[in-house]
Amino acid sequence: MQCPKCRAPMHTYNRNGIQIEQCSGCRGIFLDYGELESLTRLEAQWSQSAPPPVPPAAPQAYPAAPQPAWGAPHGGHHYGHHRNKGFGRMLFSS
Amino acid sequence: MTVTALLPELTARAEDIAHTRTPTCPCGATGALADRPDGTVVRHADTVAKAHAPDTDAGELARRLTVSAGLPDVFLPPLGPAPADLHGRLVTFWPYGSPVDPDDPDAAPWEAVGTLLALLHRARLPEAVPKMRGPLKAARAVAGLRAVGDHPAAAPVLRAWAALPAWARAEAPMPRPAALCHGDLHLGQLVRLPEGPWRLIDIDDLGAGTPAWDLARPAAWFACGLLPGEEWTRLLDAYRAAGGTAFGPGDDPWTVLDVPARALTVQTAARTVTKAVTEGRDLDELDRAVVDACRRMAAIPGQLTHKSTK
Ligand SMILES: [Zn+2]
């Protein structure tokens, strides 16, 4: 997915079940329909704490693949030392 | 017949067939590749014998075998046109192929997964083909979880299951149009003959169904954080390039993947929790990743996620 403003690739983040697209070029954040309302609702729930921080750009060569809203927050080295163990799970029926 | 009696007989059969294929057999590599209730697999040299699950329908297995034999670009070709009967257990014979190397994630054939699935989904759907059994397997995994009793992780998994449409729970027909599907795709289902390209194995769940189901396990791994996005993208790109039919060329794959990927996440979580309870151990970090995904599904019933297919 490309940024509608500067055409740079967009990264998809998942924050508390809300999908956020951030441009890797101009750092602009785009929300799908309904997501602003959800964020506002979350903010109201946690008004005593700071608003959700802007996620840092993930260090990946590929633009982040779209994922469902129930997906895990994906990052550059989320798998890290679990890579081989996680890979092993993909070799068997579950 | 008991499993203890089955193994030596199955081994003897594999040996017989291996010796008809290779006159100079070193008789070195013999062993059980898998010995589970859903199938016992034995290898002798370059021949593999599989005893299918005791409740396997003979007619359906025969049809599945015929279909796989007719798609040599997709499936490892079976040795012999029909299943054999070994004291009431149905047995099929296959050439031995090397599996995906579990110690080398970087060498995983993601492009081959995408291409093989696309070829399978594009294949002509034979009239006399059984149903793809993916949703049934998910339902069985959930039944297994219910059977082991209370566990704190069971509730979110069962909640996510209950929120799925009936077809994904094997309680209604799958959406049409149907395609030929593998039904239980994972990386253990790819092997290759010496110097040969990757091929799919395991025809027990093969049949007519929703093609997105075959992509949904990798999709679930990706969504749960097990599969890096870059590798998931390579799989999807290869599937698209080979003309895969699960979604249209310009479509967002998640419009069709959301429901089956939820179902396979639930299936994986159900098996994982069942196993942990049975073995009397705690969930590890990877186990928790799939249970957490089930928990998040309940919070996102379809408003913020993509529209599911009916
Ligand atoms: Zn031999």
GROMACS .gro file of C-alpha atoms in nm, chain A residues 14 16-19 32-35 38 41 60-74 78-79 81-94, chain B residues 100-103 105-106 108 110 184 186-188 217 221-228 230-234 254 258 261-262 265 267-268 271 284-287 296-297 300 304:
model
   84
   14ASN     CA    1  -0.207  -0.292   1.524
   16ASN     CA    2  -0.521  -0.244   2.087
   17GLY     CA    3  -0.706  -0.405   1.802
   18ILE     CA    4  -0.710  -0.091   1.589
   19GLN     CA    5  -0.530  -0.096   1.257
   32ASP     CA    6  -0.987   0.338   0.826
   33TYR     CA    7  -1.351   0.435   0.867
   34GLY     CA    8  -1.459   0.388   1.226
   35GLU     CA    9  -1.108   0.361   1.365
   38SER     CA   10  -1.245   0.356   1.834
   41ARG     CA   11  -1.314   0.575   2.280
   60GLN     CA   12   1.189  -0.401   0.719
   61ALA     CA   13   1.275  -0.396   0.351
   62TYR     CA   14   0.919  -0.488   0.250
   63PRO     CA   15   0.619  -0.270   0.317
   64ALA     CA   16   0.423  -0.434   0.595
   65ALA     CA   17   0.173  -0.687   0.462
   66PRO     CA   18  -0.191  -0.613   0.549
   67GLN     CA   19  -0.314  -0.818   0.839
   68PRO     CA   20  -0.645  -0.865   1.018
   69ALA     CA   21  -0.732  -0.639   1.310
   70TRP     CA   22  -0.709  -0.937   1.547
   71GLY     CA   23  -0.349  -1.000   1.438
   72ALA     CA   24  -0.042  -0.970   1.659
   73PRO     CA   25   0.156  -0.645   1.652
   74HIS     CA   26   0.419  -0.718   1.388
   78HIS     CA   27   0.929  -0.980   1.688
   79TYR     CA   28   1.025  -1.342   1.609
   81HIS     CA   29   1.521  -1.606   1.902
   82HIS     CA   30   1.189  -1.787   1.860
   83ARG     CA   31   1.226  -1.804   1.482
   84ASN     CA   32   1.338  -2.168   1.468
   85LYS     CA   33   1.090  -2.280   1.731
   86GLY     CA   34   0.806  -2.099   1.556
   87PHE     CA   35   0.919  -2.243   1.224
   88GLY     CA   36   0.901  -2.592   1.371
   89ARG     CA   37   0.532  -2.535   1.450
   90MET     CA   38   0.465  -2.472   1.081
   91LEU     CA   39   0.592  -2.819   0.988
   92PHE     CA   40   0.314  -3.009   1.161
   93SER     CA   41  -0.060  -3.030   1.148
   94SER     CA   42  -0.208  -2.843   1.441
  194VAL     CA   43   1.141  -2.910   0.437
  195ASP     CA   44   1.451  -2.865   0.658
  196PRO     CA   45   1.324  -2.777   1.007
  197ASP     CA   46   1.661  -2.617   1.096
  199PRO     CA   47   1.372  -2.135   0.811
  200ASP     CA   48   1.540  -1.917   0.546
  202ALA     CA   49   1.150  -2.262   0.341
  204TRP     CA   50   0.721  -2.018   0.037
  278ASP     CA   51  -0.459  -2.950   0.566
  280HIS     CA   52   0.133  -2.688   0.637
  281LEU     CA   53   0.504  -2.700   0.560
  282GLY     CA   54   0.523  -3.070   0.646
  311ARG     CA   55  -0.301  -2.164   0.794
  315TRP     CA   56   0.073  -1.802   1.135
  316PHE     CA   57   0.131  -1.455   0.997
  317ALA     CA   58  -0.152  -1.301   1.197
  318CYS     CA   59  -0.026  -1.470   1.517
  319GLY     CA   60   0.328  -1.343   1.462
  320LEU     CA   61   0.491  -1.679   1.377
  321LEU     CA   62   0.545  -1.606   1.009
  322PRO     CA   63   0.725  -1.282   0.914
  324GLU     CA   64   0.800  -1.071   0.416
  325GLU     CA   65   0.766  -1.449   0.382
  326TRP     CA   66   0.387  -1.432   0.387
  327THR     CA   67   0.409  -1.174   0.106
  328ARG     CA   68   0.634  -1.406  -0.099
  348TRP     CA   69  -0.815  -1.071   0.377
  352ASP     CA   70  -1.043  -1.353   0.758
  355ALA     CA   71  -0.769  -1.775   0.920
  356ARG     CA   72  -0.974  -1.722   1.237
  359THR     CA   73  -0.611  -1.997   1.460
  361GLN     CA   74  -0.797  -2.496   1.561
  362THR     CA   75  -0.430  -2.440   1.643
  365ARG     CA   76  -0.492  -2.836   1.984
  378ASP     CA   77   0.473  -2.147   2.626
  379GLU     CA   78   0.510  -1.814   2.449
  380LEU     CA   79   0.413  -1.952   2.108
  381ASP     CA   80   0.109  -2.130   2.255
  390ARG     CA   81  -0.850  -1.037   2.021
  391MET     CA   82  -1.100  -1.190   1.774
  394ILE     CA   83  -1.315  -0.746   1.690
  398LEU     CA   84  -1.300  -0.304   1.236
   0.00000   0.00000   0.00000
